[in-house]
Coordinates of N, CA and C in Angstrom, one line a residue:
V238 N 103.3 96.3 119.5 CA 102.0 96.8 118.0 C 100.9 96.6 119.3
A239 N 101.4 95.2 120.4 CA 99.9 95.1 121.2 C 100.1 96.5 122.2
A240 N 101.3 95.4 122.8 CA 101.3 97.3 124.1 C 101.2 99.3 123.0
A241 N 101.1 99.4 122.4 CA 100.8 100.6 122.1 C 99.5 100.5 121.4
L242 N 99.2 100.0 121.3 CA 97.2 99.9 120.9 C 96.5 100.0 122.1
K243 N 97.7 99.0 123.2 CA 96.9 99.8 124.8 C 96.8 101.3 125.1
T244 N 98.3 101.3 124.8 CA 98.5 102.5 125.0 C 97.6 103.7 124.3
G245 N 96.9 103.3 123.3 CA 96.5 104.3 122.3 C 97.4 104.4 121.3
G246 N 99.1 104.5 121.8 CA 100.0 104.5 120.6 C 100.1 104.3 119.3
F247 N 99.2 103.3 118.7 CA 98.8 102.1 117.4 C 97.7 103.3 117.2
T248 N 98.2 102.9 115.9 CA 96.5 103.9 114.8 C 95.9 102.9 114.7
I249 N 94.8 102.7 114.4 CA 94.1 101.3 114.2 C 93.9 101.5 112.8
T250 N 94.0 100.8 111.4 CA 93.7 100.8 109.9 C 92.4 99.1 109.7
D251 N 91.7 99.9 108.9 CA 90.6 98.4 108.5 C 91.5 97.8 108.4
V252 N 92.6 97.3 107.6 CA 93.3 95.5 107.5 C 94.8 95.5 107.5
I253 N 95.5 95.2 109.0 CA 96.7 95.4 109.1 C 97.4 94.1 108.9
L254 N 98.2 93.8 107.5 CA 98.2 93.0 107.4 C 100.2 92.5 108.1
G255 N 99.9 91.2 108.8 CA 100.9 91.3 109.7 C 101.8 89.8 109.1
D256 N 103.1 89.2 110.4 CA 103.2 88.5 109.1 C 102.6 86.9 110.7
E257 N 102.8 86.5 111.0 CA 102.6 85.1 112.2 C 102.3 85.7 113.3
T258 N 103.6 86.6 114.1 CA 103.6 87.4 115.7 C 101.5 87.8 115.0
F259 N 102.0 88.2 114.3 CA 100.7 89.1 115.0 C 99.5 88.7 114.7
G260 N 98.7 87.4 114.6 CA 98.0 86.1 114.4 C 97.8 86.0 116.0
S261 N 97.7 86.5 116.6 CA 97.4 86.1 118.5 C 96.1 86.4 118.6
A262 N 95.7 85.6 118.9 CA 94.1 85.2 119.9 C 93.7 87.1 120.3
S263 N 95.4 87.7 121.0 CA 94.6 88.2 122.4 C 95.2 89.8 120.9
F264 N 96.3 90.0 120.0 CA 95.7 90.4 119.3 C 95.6 90.3 118.4
T265 N 94.5 90.2 117.8 CA 93.8 89.9 116.9 C 92.1 90.0 117.8
A266 N 92.0 89.8 118.6 CA 90.6 90.4 119.2 C 90.7 91.7 119.6
A267 N 92.0 92.7 120.5 CA 92.4 93.7 121.0 C 92.1 94.8 119.1
S268 N 92.1 94.0 118.3 CA 92.6 94.5 117.2 C 90.6 94.8 116.6
A269 N 90.0 94.1 116.9 CA 88.7 94.0 116.7 C 88.2 95.0 117.0
A270 N 88.6 94.6 118.3 CA 88.1 95.4 119.9 C 87.8 97.3 119.2
A271 N 88.9 97.2 118.4 CA 89.3 99.0 118.5 C 88.8 99.3 116.4
G272 N 88.0 98.2 115.4 CA 87.7 98.6 114.5 C 88.8 98.2 113.0
G273 N 89.9 97.5 113.9 CA 90.9 96.9 112.4 C 90.4 95.6 112.4
W274 N 91.5 94.7 111.6 CA 90.3 93.3 110.8 C 92.5 93.2 110.5
V275 N 92.6 92.5 111.2 CA 93.8 91.7 111.3 C 94.1 90.4 109.8
L276 N 95.6 90.5 109.1 CA 95.4 89.3 108.0 C 96.6 88.9 108.4
T277 N 97.0 87.1 108.7 CA 98.4 87.0 108.8 C 97.9 85.7 107.8
P278 N 98.4 85.3 108.0 CA 98.5 83.1 107.8 C 97.6 82.0 108.1
K279 N 97.5 82.2 110.0 CA 97.2 82.0 110.8 C 95.9 83.0 109.9
Q280 N 95.0 83.6 109.5 CA 93.6 83.9 109.2 C 93.1 83.9 107.9
L281 N 94.7 83.1 107.0 CA 93.4 82.3 106.0 C 92.8 80.7 106.2
P282 N 92.6 81.8 104.8 CA 91.4 79.6 104.7 C 92.5 78.8 104.6
K283 N 92.7 77.7 105.1 CA 93.2 76.0 105.1 C 92.8 75.4 103.4
K284 N 92.0 75.6 102.5 CA 91.1 75.3 101.4 C 91.3 75.6 100.0
R285 N 91.0 76.9 100.9 CA 90.5 77.8 99.6 C 91.2 79.2 99.1
R286 N 91.8 79.4 98.3 CA 92.6 80.7 97.7 C 91.8 81.5 97.2
S287 N 91.8 82.6 98.1 CA 91.2 83.5 97.9 C 91.9 84.7 97.6
W288 N 92.1 86.4 97.5 CA 92.0 87.8 96.9 C 92.9 88.0 98.5
K289 N 92.6 87.6 99.7 CA 93.3 87.3 100.9 C 94.2 86.8 100.2
D290 N 94.0 85.3 100.0 CA 95.7 85.0 99.7 C 96.9 84.5 99.0
D291 N 96.0 86.0 97.8 CA 97.3 87.1 96.9 C 97.8 88.2 97.3
L292 N 96.7 89.2 97.8 CA 97.3 90.0 98.4 C 98.4 89.2 99.8
F293 N 98.2 88.3 100.2 CA 99.2 88.6 101.2 C 100.7 88.0 100.7
A294 N 100.9 86.8 99.9 CA 101.2 86.6 99.2 C 102.3 87.6 98.3
Y295 N 101.5 88.7 98.4 CA 102.8 89.8 98.4 C 103.4 90.8 98.5
R296 N 102.1 90.7 100.0 CA 102.8 91.0 101.6 C 104.2 90.5 101.1
K297 N 104.8 89.4 100.4 CA 105.6 88.3 101.5 C 107.2 89.5 101.0
Q298 N 106.7 90.5 100.3 CA 108.4 90.4 100.0 C 109.1 91.2 100.9
T299 N 110.2 91.7 100.4 CA 110.9 92.3 101.7 C 110.4 94.4 101.7
I300 N 110.7 94.9 102.5 CA 109.6 95.6 103.0 C 111.1 96.4 102.2
E301 N 112.9 96.3 101.9 CA 114.1 96.8 101.3 C 112.9 96.6 99.9
L302 N 112.5 95.6 99.5 CA 112.1 96.0 98.1 C 111.6 97.2 97.8
L303 N 110.1 96.5 98.7 CA 109.1 97.8 98.6 C 108.9 99.1 99.0
F304 N 109.9 99.2 98.9 CA 110.3 101.0 99.7 C 111.4 101.5 97.9
Q305 N 112.1 100.5 97.6 CA 113.2 100.8 96.4 C 111.8 100.6 95.6
R306 N 110.5 99.7 95.0 CA 110.3 100.3 94.2 C 109.8 101.3 93.8
M307 N 108.1 101.8 95.4 CA 108.1 102.8 96.0 C 108.9 104.3 95.3
I308 N 109.9 104.2 95.4 CA 111.1 104.9 95.5 C 111.2 105.5 93.2
Q309 N 111.3 103.8 93.0 CA 111.7 103.9 92.0 C 110.1 104.6 91.1
A310 N 109.2 104.7 91.0 CA 107.7 104.5 90.5 C 107.3 106.1 91.0
C311 N 107.5 106.6 92.2 CA 107.2 108.3 92.1 C 108.6 108.6 92.5
G312 N 109.8 108.9 92.3 CA 111.0 109.5 91.1 C 111.2 110.3 92.6
L313 N 111.2 109.7 93.8 CA 111.8 110.2 94.9 C 113.8 109.7 95.4
K314 N 113.7 110.5 95.3 CA 115.5 111.1 95.1 C 116.0 111.7 96.9
D315 N 115.1 112.4 97.5 CA 115.5 112.6 98.8 C 114.0 112.7 100.3
C316 N 113.4 113.3 100.6 CA 113.7 113.7 101.9 C 112.9 115.3 101.0
P317 N 111.6 116.1 101.0 CA 112.5 117.7 100.7 C 111.9 118.4 101.9
V318 N 110.9 117.4 103.3 CA 110.2 118.2 104.1 C 111.1 118.6 105.4
Q319 N 111.4 118.9 106.2 CA 111.8 118.6 108.0 C 110.3 118.5 108.4
G320 N 110.6 118.1 110.3 CA 110.2 117.4 110.8 C 108.6 116.1 110.6
L321 N 108.5 115.8 111.5 CA 108.3 114.7 112.1 C 106.8 114.2 111.3
G322 N 106.3 115.1 111.6 CA 104.9 114.6 110.9 C 104.6 115.1 109.4
R323 N 105.5 116.0 108.5 CA 105.6 116.1 107.3 C 106.1 114.9 106.5
N324 N 107.3 114.0 107.1 CA 108.2 113.2 107.1 C 107.1 111.7 106.8
G325 N 106.3 112.2 108.0 CA 105.5 110.8 108.4 C 103.8 110.7 106.5
A326 N 104.1 112.8 106.6 CA 102.8 112.0 105.6 C 103.9 111.9 104.1
F327 N 104.8 112.4 103.8 CA 105.9 112.4 102.5 C 105.7 110.8 101.8
V328 N 106.4 109.7 104.1 CA 106.6 108.9 103.3 C 105.1 107.9 103.5
L329 N 104.0 108.3 103.4 CA 103.1 107.5 103.8 C 102.0 107.9 102.2
A330 N 102.3 108.9 101.9 CA 101.5 109.3 100.9 C 101.9 108.3 100.0
P331 N 103.4 107.9 99.2 CA 103.8 107.1 98.4 C 103.4 105.8 98.7
V332 N 103.0 104.9 100.2 CA 102.5 103.7 99.6 C 101.0 104.0 99.8
W333 N 100.8 104.9 99.7 CA 99.0 105.6 99.5 C 99.1 104.9 98.5
L334 N 99.6 105.5 97.8 CA 99.7 105.7 95.7 C 100.0 103.9 95.5
Y335 N 101.6 103.6 96.1 CA 101.5 102.4 95.7 C 100.2 101.0 95.5
Q336 N 100.0 101.3 97.2 CA 98.3 100.1 96.9 C 97.9 101.4 96.5
L337 N 97.3 101.8 96.3 CA 96.7 102.5 95.5 C 96.2 101.4 93.5
C338 N 97.1 102.2 93.3 CA 97.6 101.0 92.0 C 98.0 99.5 92.0
W339 N 98.6 99.4 92.7 CA 98.3 97.9 92.6 C 96.2 96.9 92.6
W340 N 96.2 97.8 93.5 CA 94.4 97.1 93.9 C 94.2 97.5 92.2
S341 N 93.8 98.2 92.1 CA 93.3 98.6 91.1 C 94.0 97.7 89.6
N342 N 95.4 97.9 89.6 CA 95.7 96.5 88.9 C 95.3 95.4 88.9
Y343 N 95.4 94.9 90.2 CA 95.0 93.4 90.6 C 93.3 93.4 89.9
R344 N 92.5 94.9 90.2 CA 91.6 94.3 90.1 C 90.8 94.4 88.5
A345 N 91.7 94.6 88.2 CA 91.7 95.2 86.1 C 92.1 93.4 85.5
K346 N 92.7 93.0 86.7 CA 93.7 91.7 86.3 C 94.6 91.5 85.7
K347 N 95.4 93.2 85.9 CA 96.9 93.0 84.7 C 97.9 93.0 85.9
P348 N 98.4 93.5 85.5 CA 99.8 92.6 86.5 C 100.3 93.4 87.5
V349 N 99.7 92.6 88.9 CA 100.3 94.0 90.2 C 101.6 94.9 89.7
A350 N 102.2 94.5 89.7 CA 103.8 95.2 89.7 C 103.9 96.2 88.9
R351 N 103.6 95.8 88.3 CA 103.9 97.5 87.3 C 103.0 98.7 87.7
I352 N 103.9 99.5 88.8 CA 103.2 99.5 89.1 C 104.1 101.7 89.2
K353 N 104.8 101.5 88.3 CA 105.7 102.5 87.5 C 105.1 102.9 86.4
E354 N 104.7 102.2 85.6 CA 103.6 102.4 84.1 C 102.6 102.9 84.7
F355 N 101.8 103.0 85.9 CA 100.9 103.1 86.3 C 100.7 104.6 85.9
I356 N 102.0 104.4 87.5 CA 102.3 106.4 87.6 C 102.5 107.7 86.1
D357 N 103.9 106.5 85.6 CA 104.1 107.7 84.9 C 102.8 107.7 83.4
A358 N 101.9 106.6 83.5 CA 101.0 107.1 82.9 C 99.8 108.2 82.7
A359 N 100.3 109.0 83.9 CA 98.9 109.8 84.3 C 99.6 111.0 84.4
R360 N 101.4 111.4 85.0 CA 102.4 111.7 85.0 C 102.3 113.2 83.8
W361 N 102.0 113.1 82.7 CA 101.9 114.1 81.7 C 100.7 115.1 82.4
R362 N 99.8 114.7 83.1 CA 98.4 116.0 83.7 C 99.2 116.9 85.3
I363 N 100.4 116.1 85.2 CA 100.9 117.0 86.3 C 102.1 118.3 86.1
P364 N 101.9 119.7 85.8 CA 102.6 121.0 85.1 C 104.0 120.2 86.1
A365 N 105.0 120.6 84.9 CA 106.7 120.8 85.3 C 106.9 121.8 85.9

């Protein structure tokens, strides 16, 4: 990721959640210079728990479980589009939706993993 950031092949986001390998001083500084913030266990406060700790604890789940939850929540069975750009958008849209639902549940102090119910409650508005 650090090499891709130097060559412009990595698009920086406001926040990057990563494991300890993302927490090097050089990558953190390069990310900050590009306008992003890296959150890893190294950047968490030692004494005080905050929303950052909760978010990182949630991130510790395996990526397979996260994708399984997104597939179930969004009802995805296959990718109906072709081409790198369209496939990327098709994959990123459920990720964005999942994170938005998670954040909304977190702020409302509801169980954060109840994503499918959140999406199902809104499905009645979408014509079949």
